[in-house]
Coordinates of C-alpha atoms and ligand atoms in Angstrom, one line a residue:
M246 CA 32.9 37.7 23.5
T247 CA 34.3 37.4 20.1
T248 CA 31.7 37.3 17.6
H249 CA 31.9 35.0 14.5
F250 CA 29.0 36.3 12.7
I251 CA 28.4 39.5 10.7
E252 CA 24.8 40.6 11.1
I253 CA 23.0 40.6 7.6
P254 CA 19.8 42.5 7.5
S255 CA 16.9 40.1 7.1
P256 CA 13.6 40.3 5.7
R257 CA 12.0 38.9 8.9
P258 CA 8.4 37.8 9.4
E259 CA 6.5 41.0 7.9
A260 CA 6.6 39.2 4.8
V261 CA 5.0 36.0 5.7
V262 CA 2.8 34.7 3.0
D263 CA -0.8 33.6 4.5
D264 CA -1.7 30.9 1.8
I265 CA 1.2 28.7 2.4
P266 CA 0.5 25.7 4.5
K267 CA 2.8 25.7 7.3
L268 CA 4.6 22.3 7.4
T269 CA 7.0 20.8 10.2
L270 CA 9.0 17.8 8.9
E271 CA 10.2 15.6 11.6
W272 CA 12.5 12.6 11.0
H273 CA 13.7 9.6 12.7
I274 CA 16.0 7.4 10.7
Q275 CA 17.3 4.3 12.5
D276 CA 19.4 3.4 9.7
R277 CA 19.7 3.6 5.7
T278 CA 21.7 0.8 4.4
V279 CA 22.9 0.3 0.9
T280 CA 24.0 -3.0 -0.6
F281 CA 26.5 -2.9 -3.6
K282 CA 28.9 -5.2 -5.4
N283 CA 32.5 -4.3 -4.5
P284 CA 34.2 -3.8 -7.8
A285 CA 37.5 -5.1 -6.4
T286 CA 36.4 -8.3 -4.6
K287 CA 33.2 -8.8 -6.7
E288 CA 31.4 -9.5 -3.3
K289 CA 28.4 -7.9 -2.3
E290 CA 28.6 -5.6 0.5
S291 CA 26.4 -3.6 2.8
K292 CA 27.1 -0.2 3.9
A293 CA 25.3 1.9 6.6
I294 CA 25.3 5.5 5.2
L295 CA 23.0 6.7 7.9
S296 CA 22.4 5.9 11.4
D297 CA 20.5 7.3 14.4
V298 CA 19.8 10.6 12.7
H299 CA 16.9 12.5 14.0
G300 CA 15.8 16.2 13.5
I301 CA 12.8 18.6 13.0
A302 CA 12.4 21.6 10.6
A303 CA 9.6 24.0 11.4
P304 CA 7.9 26.5 9.1
G305 CA 9.9 29.7 8.7
Q306 CA 13.3 28.0 9.4
F307 CA 16.2 27.7 7.0
V308 CA 18.0 24.5 7.6
A309 CA 21.3 23.9 6.4
I310 CA 22.6 20.5 6.4
M311 CA 26.6 20.4 6.5
G312 CA 29.4 17.9 6.8
P313 CA 32.5 16.6 5.4
S314 CA 32.2 15.0 1.9
G315 CA 30.5 11.5 2.1
A316 CA 28.9 12.5 5.6
G317 CA 25.5 11.6 4.1
K318 CA 24.0 15.0 3.2
S319 CA 22.6 14.0 0.1
S320 CA 21.3 10.7 1.4
L321 CA 19.5 12.5 4.0
L322 CA 17.9 14.9 1.8
D323 CA 16.8 12.2 -0.5
I324 CA 15.0 10.4 2.3
L325 CA 13.6 13.6 3.7
S326 CA 12.1 14.6 0.4
G327 CA 10.5 11.1 -0.3
R328 CA 12.8 10.2 -3.2
V329 CA 14.2 7.3 -1.0
K330 CA 12.0 5.2 0.7
D331 CA 14.2 2.4 1.6
F332 CA 15.5 3.1 5.1
N333 CA 14.4 2.0 8.7
G334 CA 12.4 4.8 10.4
S335 CA 9.9 7.5 9.8
V336 CA 9.3 11.0 8.2
L337 CA 6.5 13.1 9.4
V338 CA 4.8 16.0 8.3
N339 CA 3.0 17.9 11.0
G340 CA 3.2 14.7 13.1
Q341 CA 1.5 12.8 10.4
K342 CA 2.8 10.1 7.9
W343 CA 3.9 11.6 4.6
D344 CA 1.3 10.9 1.9
R345 CA 1.1 11.5 -1.7
R346 CA -0.9 14.9 -1.4
M347 CA 2.0 16.4 0.6
T348 CA 4.2 15.7 -2.3
Q349 CA 2.3 18.4 -3.8
C350 CA 3.3 20.9 -1.2
T351 CA 7.2 20.2 -1.4
C352 CA 9.6 20.7 -4.0
Y353 CA 13.3 19.3 -4.5
V354 CA 15.7 21.8 -6.3
I355 CA 18.5 19.8 -7.7
Q356 CA 22.1 20.5 -8.0
D357 CA 22.5 20.3 -11.8
D358 CA 20.3 23.0 -13.3
L359 CA 18.8 21.2 -16.4
F360 CA 17.2 23.6 -18.9
Y361 CA 16.4 23.5 -22.7
H362 CA 19.2 26.2 -23.6
T363 CA 17.5 27.9 -26.6
L364 CA 14.4 29.0 -24.4
T365 CA 14.4 32.3 -22.7
V366 CA 13.8 32.6 -18.9
K367 CA 10.2 33.5 -19.2
E368 CA 9.3 30.9 -21.9
H369 CA 10.8 28.3 -19.9
L370 CA 8.7 29.5 -16.6
L371 CA 5.6 29.6 -18.9
Y372 CA 5.9 26.2 -20.0
Q373 CA 6.6 25.0 -16.6
A374 CA 3.5 26.7 -15.3
D375 CA 1.5 25.2 -18.0
L376 CA 2.9 21.5 -17.0
R377 CA 2.9 22.3 -13.3
M378 CA -0.2 24.3 -12.4
A379 CA -3.6 23.1 -11.7
P380 CA -5.7 22.6 -15.0
S381 CA -8.5 24.7 -13.4
T382 CA -5.9 27.9 -13.6
T383 CA -6.5 30.2 -16.5
L384 CA -3.8 31.7 -18.8
A385 CA -3.7 34.9 -17.1
Q386 CA -3.2 33.3 -13.8
R387 CA -0.4 31.3 -14.9
E388 CA 1.2 34.6 -16.5
A389 CA 0.8 36.3 -13.1
R390 CA 2.4 33.5 -11.2
V391 CA 5.2 33.6 -13.7
H392 CA 5.7 37.3 -13.2
A393 CA 5.5 37.0 -9.4
V394 CA 8.2 34.3 -9.2
M395 CA 10.4 36.3 -11.5
E396 CA 9.9 39.4 -9.4
Q397 CA 10.5 37.3 -6.1
L398 CA 13.9 36.0 -7.5
G399 CA 15.1 38.9 -9.3
L400 CA 14.7 37.5 -12.5
L401 CA 12.6 40.2 -14.4
K402 CA 15.6 41.8 -15.8
C403 CA 16.9 38.7 -17.5
Q404 CA 13.3 37.5 -18.6
D405 CA 13.9 37.7 -22.3
S406 CA 17.6 36.3 -22.1
F407 CA 18.2 32.8 -23.6
I408 CA 19.2 30.4 -20.7
G409 CA 22.1 29.1 -22.8
N410 CA 24.6 26.5 -22.0
A411 CA 28.3 26.0 -21.9
S412 CA 29.0 26.6 -25.6
N413 CA 26.2 29.3 -26.2
R414 CA 26.4 31.9 -23.1
G415 CA 23.2 32.7 -21.6
I416 CA 22.0 33.9 -18.2
S417 CA 24.7 33.8 -15.4
G418 CA 25.4 30.9 -13.0
G419 CA 23.4 32.6 -10.2
E420 CA 20.7 33.2 -12.5
R421 CA 20.5 29.7 -13.4
K422 CA 20.3 28.7 -9.7
R423 CA 17.4 31.3 -9.1
L424 CA 15.6 30.0 -12.2
S425 CA 15.7 26.4 -10.8
L426 CA 14.4 27.8 -7.6
A427 CA 11.8 29.9 -9.5
T428 CA 10.6 26.9 -11.5
E429 CA 9.9 24.8 -8.3
L430 CA 8.2 28.0 -6.7
L431 CA 5.6 28.2 -9.3
T432 CA 3.4 25.8 -7.2
N433 CA 4.1 27.8 -4.0
P434 CA 5.5 24.9 -1.9
S435 CA 5.6 24.9 1.8
I436 CA 8.6 22.9 2.0
L437 CA 11.7 23.3 -0.1
F438 CA 14.5 20.6 -0.2
V439 CA 17.4 22.2 -2.0
D440 CA 20.6 20.3 -3.0
E441 CA 23.8 22.3 -3.0
P442 CA 22.4 25.5 -4.3
T443 CA 25.6 27.3 -4.2
S444 CA 28.0 24.7 -6.1
G445 CA 29.6 26.3 -8.7
L446 CA 29.1 29.8 -8.0
D447 CA 31.5 32.6 -6.8
S448 CA 30.9 34.0 -3.4
F449 CA 28.7 37.0 -4.5
M450 CA 26.4 34.8 -6.7
A451 CA 26.4 32.1 -3.6
E452 CA 25.3 34.8 -1.2
S453 CA 22.4 35.9 -3.2
V454 CA 21.1 32.7 -4.0
V455 CA 21.0 31.8 -0.2
H456 CA 19.4 35.1 0.4
E457 CA 16.7 34.2 -1.8
L458 CA 16.5 30.9 0.4
Q459 CA 16.5 32.7 3.5
K460 CA 13.7 35.1 2.1
L461 CA 11.6 32.0 1.3
A462 CA 12.1 30.7 4.7
N463 CA 10.9 34.0 6.2
E464 CA 7.7 33.8 4.3
G465 CA 6.7 30.8 6.3
R466 CA 8.2 28.0 4.4
T467 CA 10.4 25.1 5.6
V468 CA 13.6 25.2 3.6
I469 CA 16.2 22.5 4.1
A470 CA 19.4 22.7 2.1
T471 CA 22.7 20.9 1.9
I472 CA 25.5 23.3 1.6
H473 CA 29.1 23.1 0.8
Q474 CA 31.8 25.4 2.4
P475 CA 29.6 28.3 3.0
S476 CA 31.3 31.7 3.7
S477 CA 30.9 33.3 7.1
Q478 CA 28.1 35.6 5.5
I479 CA 26.2 32.7 4.3
F480 CA 26.7 30.9 7.6
A481 CA 25.1 33.8 9.2
M482 CA 21.9 33.2 7.3
F483 CA 21.4 29.9 8.5
D484 CA 18.5 29.6 11.0
M485 CA 19.5 26.0 12.0
L486 CA 22.3 23.9 11.4
Y487 CA 22.4 20.0 10.9
L488 CA 25.9 18.7 11.1
L489 CA 26.5 15.2 9.9
T490 CA 29.7 13.1 10.0
N491 CA 30.1 9.6 8.9
G492 CA 26.2 9.3 8.5
R493 CA 25.7 10.6 12.2
T494 CA 24.4 13.6 13.7
I495 CA 27.1 15.5 15.6
Y496 CA 25.1 18.7 16.0
Y497 CA 21.8 20.1 15.4
G498 CA 20.3 23.3 16.7
K499 CA 20.5 27.1 16.1
A500 CA 23.3 27.8 13.8
N501 CA 24.3 31.1 16.0
Q502 CA 24.7 28.8 18.9
T503 CA 27.2 26.4 17.1
V504 CA 30.2 27.8 18.2
D505 CA 29.2 28.1 21.9
Y506 CA 28.2 24.3 21.9
F507 CA 31.5 23.2 20.4
K508 CA 33.4 25.7 22.7
A509 CA 31.9 23.8 25.6
K510 CA 33.1 20.5 24.1
G511 CA 36.6 21.7 24.1
L512 CA 36.7 23.2 20.4
N513 CA 37.1 26.7 20.5
C514 CA 36.6 28.4 17.1
P515 CA 39.5 30.9 16.7
S516 CA 38.4 34.6 16.2
Y517 CA 37.9 35.5 12.6
M518 CA 38.0 32.2 11.3
N519 CA 35.0 31.0 9.3
P520 CA 33.1 28.6 11.8
S521 CA 31.8 26.3 9.0
D522 CA 35.5 25.7 7.9
Y523 CA 36.8 25.2 11.7
F524 CA 33.8 22.8 12.1
M525 CA 34.4 20.9 8.9
R526 CA 38.1 20.4 10.0
E527 CA 37.3 19.3 13.4
I528 CA 34.6 16.8 12.4
I529 CA 36.3 15.1 9.5
I530 CA 37.5 11.5 10.3
A531 CA 41.0 11.0 8.9
D532 CA 43.0 9.1 11.3
P533 CA 42.8 7.1 14.7
S534 CA 43.0 10.3 16.9
S535 CA 40.4 12.3 14.8
T536 CA 38.3 9.0 14.9
E537 CA 38.5 9.1 18.9
K538 CA 37.7 12.8 19.0
V539 CA 34.8 12.7 16.6
G540 CA 33.6 9.6 18.4
H541 CA 33.4 11.6 21.8
L542 CA 31.7 14.6 20.0
L543 CA 29.0 12.0 18.6
D544 CA 28.5 10.4 22.0
A545 CA 28.1 13.9 23.5
W546 CA 25.3 15.0 21.0
K547 CA 23.8 11.7 21.4
N548 CA 23.5 12.4 25.2
Q549 CA 22.1 15.8 24.8
E550 CA 19.9 15.4 21.7
A551 CA 16.5 17.1 22.5
L552 CA 14.5 18.5 19.4
Q553 CA 12.9 21.4 20.9
S554 CA 11.1 23.0 17.8
E555 CA 7.5 23.4 17.9
V556 CA 5.4 21.2 15.8
S557 CA 3.0 23.3 13.6
T558 CA -0.7 22.8 14.5
E559 CA -1.9 23.0 11.1
K560 CA -3.7 19.8 10.1
L561 CA -2.8 17.9 7.1
S562 CA -6.4 17.4 6.3
D563 CA -7.1 20.9 6.3
I564 CA -4.3 21.7 3.7
V565 CA -5.0 22.4 0.2
P566 CA -2.0 22.4 -2.1
M567 CA -1.9 25.2 -4.6
T568 CA -1.9 22.4 -7.4
D569 CA -5.3 21.3 -6.0
G570 CA -5.0 17.7 -4.8
A571 CA -7.9 16.1 -6.6
N572 CA -6.7 17.4 -10.0
L573 CA -3.0 17.6 -10.0
H574 CA -2.2 16.7 -13.4
I575 CA -3.1 18.6 -16.4
G576 CA -5.0 16.2 -19.1
L577 CA -3.0 14.2 -21.4
M578 CA -4.0 16.2 -24.5
M579 CA -2.8 19.4 -22.7
Q580 CA 0.5 17.6 -21.8
L581 CA 0.9 16.5 -25.3
K582 CA 0.2 20.2 -26.8
V583 CA 2.5 21.9 -24.3
L584 CA 5.3 19.4 -24.7
C585 CA 4.9 19.6 -28.7
Q586 CA 4.9 23.3 -28.6
R587 CA 8.0 23.7 -26.2
N588 CA 10.0 21.0 -28.5
I589 CA 9.1 22.9 -31.8
R590 CA 10.2 26.3 -30.5
R591 CA 13.2 25.0 -28.8
L592 CA 14.2 23.3 -32.1
L593 CA 13.4 26.2 -34.3
R594 CA 15.4 28.5 -31.8
D595 CA 18.6 26.4 -32.2
K596 CA 19.9 28.3 -35.1
M597 CA 23.5 27.0 -34.7
A598 CA 22.2 23.2 -35.2
F599 CA 19.8 24.3 -37.9
R600 CA 22.5 26.0 -40.0
A601 CA 25.1 23.2 -39.4
R602 CA 22.3 20.5 -40.8
F603 CA 21.4 22.8 -43.5
G604 CA 25.0 23.5 -44.6
Q605 CA 25.9 19.9 -44.4
S606 CA 22.8 18.9 -46.8
I607 CA 23.8 21.5 -49.2
V608 CA 27.6 20.8 -49.2
I609 CA 27.1 16.9 -49.6
A610 CA 24.6 17.7 -52.3
L611 CA 26.8 19.8 -54.1
L612 CA 29.5 17.7 -53.9
A613 CA 27.8 14.5 -54.9
G614 CA 26.0 16.6 -57.6
L615 CA 29.5 17.6 -59.2
I616 CA 30.9 14.3 -59.0
Y617 CA 28.0 12.8 -60.9
L618 CA 27.3 15.9 -62.6
R619 CA 24.8 15.4 -66.0
L620 CA 25.8 11.6 -66.3
D621 CA 24.9 10.3 -69.8
M622 CA 23.0 7.0 -70.0
S623 CA 25.3 4.4 -71.0
Q624 CA 26.6 1.0 -70.1
S625 CA 29.5 2.6 -68.1
A626 CA 27.2 4.9 -66.5
I627 CA 24.7 2.3 -65.1
Q628 CA 27.4 1.5 -62.2
S629 CA 27.6 5.3 -61.4
Y630 CA 23.7 5.5 -61.4
L631 CA 23.6 2.7 -58.9
G632 CA 26.3 4.2 -56.7
A633 CA 24.7 7.5 -56.7
L634 CA 21.2 6.3 -55.7
F635 CA 23.0 4.2 -52.8
F636 CA 24.8 7.2 -51.7
I637 CA 21.8 9.4 -51.7
T638 CA 20.0 6.7 -49.6
L639 CA 23.0 6.1 -47.4
N640 CA 23.7 9.8 -46.7
Q641 CA 20.0 10.6 -45.6
G642 CA 19.9 7.3 -43.5
M643 CA 23.2 7.9 -41.8
L644 CA 22.9 11.7 -41.2
A645 CA 19.3 11.5 -39.7
A646 CA 20.2 8.5 -37.3
N647 CA 23.5 9.9 -36.2
S648 CA 22.3 13.3 -34.8
E649 CA 19.6 11.4 -32.7
F650 CA 22.4 9.3 -31.3
V651 CA 23.6 12.4 -29.2
L652 CA 20.6 14.6 -28.8
I653 CA 18.4 12.1 -27.1
P654 CA 21.0 11.2 -24.3
L655 CA 21.6 15.1 -23.9
E656 CA 17.6 15.3 -23.6
L657 CA 17.0 12.6 -21.1
P658 CA 18.0 14.1 -18.0
I659 CA 15.7 16.9 -18.5
M660 CA 12.8 14.6 -19.1
L661 CA 13.7 12.2 -16.2
R662 CA 13.9 15.3 -13.9
E663 CA 10.2 16.5 -14.9
Y664 CA 9.2 12.9 -14.9
E665 CA 10.2 12.6 -11.4
A666 CA 8.6 15.9 -10.6
G667 CA 5.2 14.4 -11.9
L668 CA 4.8 16.7 -14.6
Y669 CA 4.1 14.0 -17.2
G670 CA 4.9 10.2 -18.2
S671 CA 7.7 9.3 -20.1
T672 CA 5.4 7.9 -22.7
M673 CA 3.7 11.2 -23.3
W674 CA 7.3 12.9 -23.6
Y675 CA 8.1 10.3 -26.2
I676 CA 4.9 10.7 -28.2
A677 CA 5.4 14.5 -28.3
K678 CA 9.1 14.2 -29.4
N679 CA 7.9 12.0 -32.3
I680 CA 5.3 14.2 -33.5
S681 CA 6.9 17.5 -32.9
E682 CA 10.2 16.4 -35.0
L683 CA 8.3 14.9 -37.8
L684 CA 8.7 18.2 -39.9
V685 CA 12.3 18.2 -39.6
Q686 CA 12.5 14.8 -41.0
F687 CA 10.5 16.1 -44.1
F688 CA 12.4 19.4 -44.5
F689 CA 16.1 18.3 -44.9
P690 CA 15.4 15.6 -47.5
M691 CA 14.1 18.4 -49.6
V692 CA 17.2 20.7 -48.9
F693 CA 19.4 17.8 -49.9
L694 CA 17.5 16.5 -52.9
L695 CA 16.5 19.9 -54.6
P696 CA 20.1 20.7 -55.9
L697 CA 21.3 17.4 -56.1
Y698 CA 18.5 16.0 -58.5
Y699 CA 19.0 18.8 -60.9
L700 CA 22.9 18.6 -60.9
I701 CA 22.8 14.9 -61.8
G702 CA 19.9 15.1 -63.9
F703 CA 17.8 12.3 -63.0
G704 CA 14.6 13.6 -64.6
R705 CA 16.1 14.1 -68.1
F706 CA 15.0 10.6 -69.3
S707 CA 11.5 10.8 -67.7
N708 CA 8.3 12.1 -69.3
D709 CA 7.3 13.9 -66.0
S710 CA 10.4 15.2 -64.3
T711 CA 8.7 16.8 -61.5
D712 CA 6.5 13.5 -60.6
L713 CA 9.8 11.7 -60.3
F714 CA 11.4 14.2 -58.1
F715 CA 8.6 14.1 -55.7
T716 CA 8.7 10.5 -55.8
F717 CA 12.3 10.5 -54.9
Y718 CA 11.6 13.2 -52.3
L719 CA 8.7 11.0 -50.6
I720 CA 11.0 7.8 -50.8
L721 CA 14.1 9.9 -49.0
S722 CA 11.8 11.5 -46.4
L723 CA 10.6 7.9 -45.4
V724 CA 14.2 6.6 -45.2
T725 CA 15.1 9.6 -43.1
S726 CA 12.1 9.3 -40.7
A727 CA 12.9 5.4 -40.3
S728 CA 16.5 6.3 -39.7
V729 CA 15.6 8.6 -36.9
G730 CA 13.5 5.9 -35.6
I731 CA 16.7 3.6 -35.3
G732 CA 18.4 6.7 -33.8
Y733 CA 15.5 7.0 -31.3
M734 CA 15.8 3.3 -30.5
V735 CA 19.5 3.2 -29.8
S736 CA 19.7 6.3 -27.8
C737 CA 16.9 5.7 -25.5
A738 CA 18.5 1.9 -24.9
V739 CA 22.2 3.3 -24.6
R740 CA 21.2 6.7 -22.7
R741 CA 25.0 7.7 -22.9
A742 CA 26.0 10.7 -25.2
D743 CA 29.4 9.2 -25.5
L744 CA 28.7 5.6 -26.2
A745 CA 25.5 5.8 -28.3
P746 CA 27.3 7.1 -31.5
M747 CA 29.6 4.1 -31.2
I748 CA 26.6 1.7 -30.7
G749 CA 24.6 3.4 -33.2
I750 CA 27.2 3.0 -36.1
V751 CA 27.5 -0.8 -35.1
T752 CA 23.5 -1.2 -35.3
L753 CA 23.6 0.9 -38.8
M754 CA 26.5 -1.0 -40.5
P755 CA 24.5 -4.3 -41.2
F756 CA 21.6 -2.2 -42.6
V757 CA 24.2 -0.5 -45.0
L758 CA 25.9 -3.9 -45.9
F759 CA 22.4 -5.5 -46.8
G760 CA 21.4 -2.3 -48.2
G761 CA 21.1 -3.7 -51.8
L762 CA 24.3 -2.5 -53.6
L763 CA 27.3 -4.0 -51.6
V764 CA 25.7 -7.4 -51.4
N765 CA 23.1 -8.7 -54.1
T766 CA 20.0 -9.9 -52.4
D767 CA 20.2 -13.3 -54.2
D768 CA 23.6 -13.9 -52.4
T769 CA 22.7 -12.8 -48.7
P770 CA 23.3 -15.6 -46.3
V771 CA 20.2 -17.2 -45.2
Y772 CA 21.0 -16.5 -41.4
F773 CA 21.2 -12.8 -42.5
I774 CA 18.1 -12.4 -44.6
W775 CA 16.5 -10.9 -41.4
L776 CA 18.8 -8.0 -41.6
E777 CA 17.8 -7.1 -45.1
Y778 CA 14.2 -7.1 -43.8
L779 CA 15.0 -4.4 -41.2
S780 CA 17.2 -2.3 -43.5
P781 CA 15.6 1.1 -44.2
I782 CA 18.5 1.6 -46.7
K783 CA 17.5 -1.4 -48.7
Y784 CA 13.9 -0.4 -49.0
G785 CA 15.0 3.2 -49.9
Y786 CA 17.5 2.1 -52.3
R787 CA 15.2 -0.5 -54.1
A788 CA 12.3 2.1 -54.2
L789 CA 14.7 4.9 -55.7
N790 CA 15.9 2.3 -58.4
R791 CA 12.8 1.5 -59.4
A792 CA 11.3 4.9 -59.6
F793 CA 14.7 6.0 -61.8
W794 CA 15.2 2.9 -64.0
T795 CA 11.6 2.3 -65.0
T796 CA 11.9 5.7 -66.7
I797 CA 14.8 4.3 -68.9
P798 CA 13.4 2.5 -71.8
S799 CA 16.8 1.9 -73.4
I800 CA 20.5 1.9 -72.6
P801 CA 22.9 2.4 -75.9
C802 CA 24.5 -0.9 -76.5
A803 CA 27.0 -0.8 -79.5
A804 CA 27.0 -3.8 -81.8
G805 CA 29.7 -6.4 -80.4
Q806 CA 29.8 -4.8 -77.0
R807 CA 29.1 -6.9 -74.0
C808 CA 26.2 -5.0 -72.5
A809 CA 25.1 -5.5 -69.0
A810 CA 21.5 -4.2 -69.6
V811 CA 19.7 -2.8 -72.6
N812 CA 16.9 -1.1 -70.5
G813 CA 16.2 0.1 -67.0
L814 CA 14.1 -3.0 -66.2
Q815 CA 17.0 -5.2 -67.0
V816 CA 19.2 -3.2 -64.6
L817 CA 16.7 -3.8 -61.8
E818 CA 16.5 -7.4 -62.6
N819 CA 20.5 -7.8 -62.7
A820 CA 20.6 -6.1 -59.3
S821 CA 17.6 -8.1 -57.8
L822 CA 15.9 -5.0 -57.4
N823 CA 12.6 -5.7 -59.3
E824 CA 10.8 -7.8 -56.8
H825 CA 8.4 -5.5 -55.2
S826 CA 6.4 -2.4 -56.0
L827 CA 7.1 1.2 -54.9
L828 CA 3.9 1.0 -52.7
Y829 CA 5.3 -2.1 -50.9
D830 CA 8.7 -0.7 -50.1
S831 CA 7.1 2.8 -48.8
L832 CA 4.8 0.7 -46.6
L833 CA 7.6 -1.3 -45.3
L834 CA 9.6 1.7 -44.5
I835 CA 6.5 3.0 -42.5
A836 CA 6.3 -0.1 -40.7
I837 CA 10.0 -0.5 -39.7
N838 CA 9.9 3.1 -38.7
I839 CA 6.9 2.3 -36.4
G840 CA 8.7 -0.8 -35.0
F841 CA 12.2 1.2 -34.2
R842 CA 10.2 3.8 -32.5
F843 CA 8.1 1.3 -30.5
L844 CA 11.6 -0.2 -29.4
G845 CA 12.7 3.1 -28.3
L846 CA 9.6 3.6 -26.1
I847 CA 10.3 0.2 -24.6
A848 CA 13.8 1.2 -23.9
L849 CA 12.9 4.4 -22.6
L850 CA 10.2 2.9 -20.2
F851 CA 13.1 0.6 -19.0
T852 CA 15.4 3.5 -18.4
V853 CA 12.7 5.3 -16.6
H854 CA 11.6 2.1 -14.3
K855 CA 15.5 1.5 -13.5
K856 CA 15.8 5.4 -12.2
K857 CA 12.8 4.7 -9.7
Ligands
LIG238 N1 23.9 3.7 -3.8 C1 25.0 3.6 -2.9 N2 25.8 2.6 -3.2 C2 27.2 2.8 -2.4 N3 27.5 3.8 -1.6 C3 26.6 4.9 -1.4 C4 25.4 4.8 -2.2 N4 24.7 6.0 -1.9 C5 25.6 6.8 -1.0 N5 26.7 6.0 -0.8 C6 28.0 6.2 0.1 O1 27.4 6.8 1.3 C7 27.9 8.0 1.7 C8 27.1 9.3 1.7 O2 26.7 9.5 0.3 P1 26.3 11.1 0.2 O3 26.2 11.3 -1.3 O4 25.0 11.3 0.9 O5 27.3 11.9 0.8 P2 27.5 13.6 0.8 O6 27.5 13.9 2.3 O7 26.2 14.2 0.0 O8 28.8 13.8 0.1 P3 29.3 15.0 -0.8 O9 29.4 16.2 -0.1 O10 30.6 14.6 -1.4 O11 28.3 15.0 -1.8 C9 29.1 7.9 0.8 O12 30.4 7.4 1.4 C10 28.7 7.4 -0.4 O13 29.7 6.8 -1.2

């Protein structure tokens, strides 16, 4: 008989790990129907994406779910892993209903490997161990576990390499996939759900990742993976094959018996052809003749469907997950600490972003400093000073908000993934982000202000130039922080890196218009007054002006000349900037900052709620 398989030496049961609870998963799905709005007809439509789908996966088995595109593979995996609960039918673990405790014995390895690219492999795993492992574990135990999973998945040699991303080359695609697996293995799960572990990998990398999955199954775990176009070598590593087409099961059984099964149904896989390619071609529904052929195959499977795998006898009540069911989550303070530490480390590591922001601050400061270099105090200079102070406030506000418009949407998928894995609440992530990034909001205003202040010479007319400098610095830091608050609010609400900057600019523009220079406060239309109250630019600009002009006792005014103002106080009065004290504006900057951040949190909670 022609063989379609290549023998791959496999690390069989001698590697079985005793302390993994043995879990058998059994599913009987009558149907899963989705309702959606048809964009063409604008009508609501229902579509059955899975019907009459049954199966069983035992400990030690590596089950591959395959089928043409749209067959329902990911939908099935979502149901089996408990991510989707809206279906008719049941999913049982060792014969009992899936409960929350069991979730701790399973993991879901997603297709998109999402990481903070400036962390190293080992750092990423250590933070994950801090977040995932039971609070009763010691640091030494967590480090030992991280070392063990790195060793298990062949990541030791790249443990100190940056993970990287598309623009900063880091570890390879295969290593990223293995890192995704390693992350989930930290808690030693019994059942692994893996969504397309080989996508985007070359054949060698794909094989090495599937080999790791095979090893994990051989250790006594139940591994269920959706796989696209496996090579013959990869196909030979599957224990069980679950073939779906059009939302229905067309075959489920031993992978190495598939060829014989289909041969008996009249589909003889040609010698030396990859069996998976052959089946995919034969079970795809493309035209009326294939509809009829596939219909016969579906009926044939239905007639002989018998799930023979043995159900594990281990009782669910005896199973103690490694994460220690009673005390799964680390405390809130520990979550906050780990999230803050991780955020600070990844930000400090992002040297490119740091240099770009640093360079941007210096270049703009030098440019503005040279334009307004050592301005004299004269009637014509009043306008220039007002312009310089507005530009300084505007620049800090715009730059600070702008960078957040893009950064949060890029970070949200990582947060959502970790949130779904139950590592922390979204509020805790947001609080940690707010705290850990505060330092940055006080650093860059200093970089910007230091050269600019002395180039323009704001302190020349003051008795205490240093005091004025630090007043300027404090105001600019508060403007920066409030603008970051706007950035958080907009990006948490919009959630898309391509749209958030556009919406962000539209949000900022009214704050700029009513910032105090372009429209005199006394001339603001009544129906837009509320925008003035929310503008950090206005409070910042007004506070800077008050700090500066109160140091100007007189402005030269020649006899017969029409003078706009003869001292600083008059300038403030003419521009309607004399209404409130510096403390008042500073407190309002803090208040709107808290308000924007609070709205950002509400938007984030809404995003998370919608994802559920
Ligand atoms: N929420 C939804 N609304 C509308 N259609 C959906 C929804 N979820 C899934 N589908 C449809 O159900 C079918 C199965 O989708 P699923 O993603 O499970 O297929 P798949 O086999 O994983 O496909 P692929 O291999 O291309 O990823 C597809 O036709 C898909 O368009």
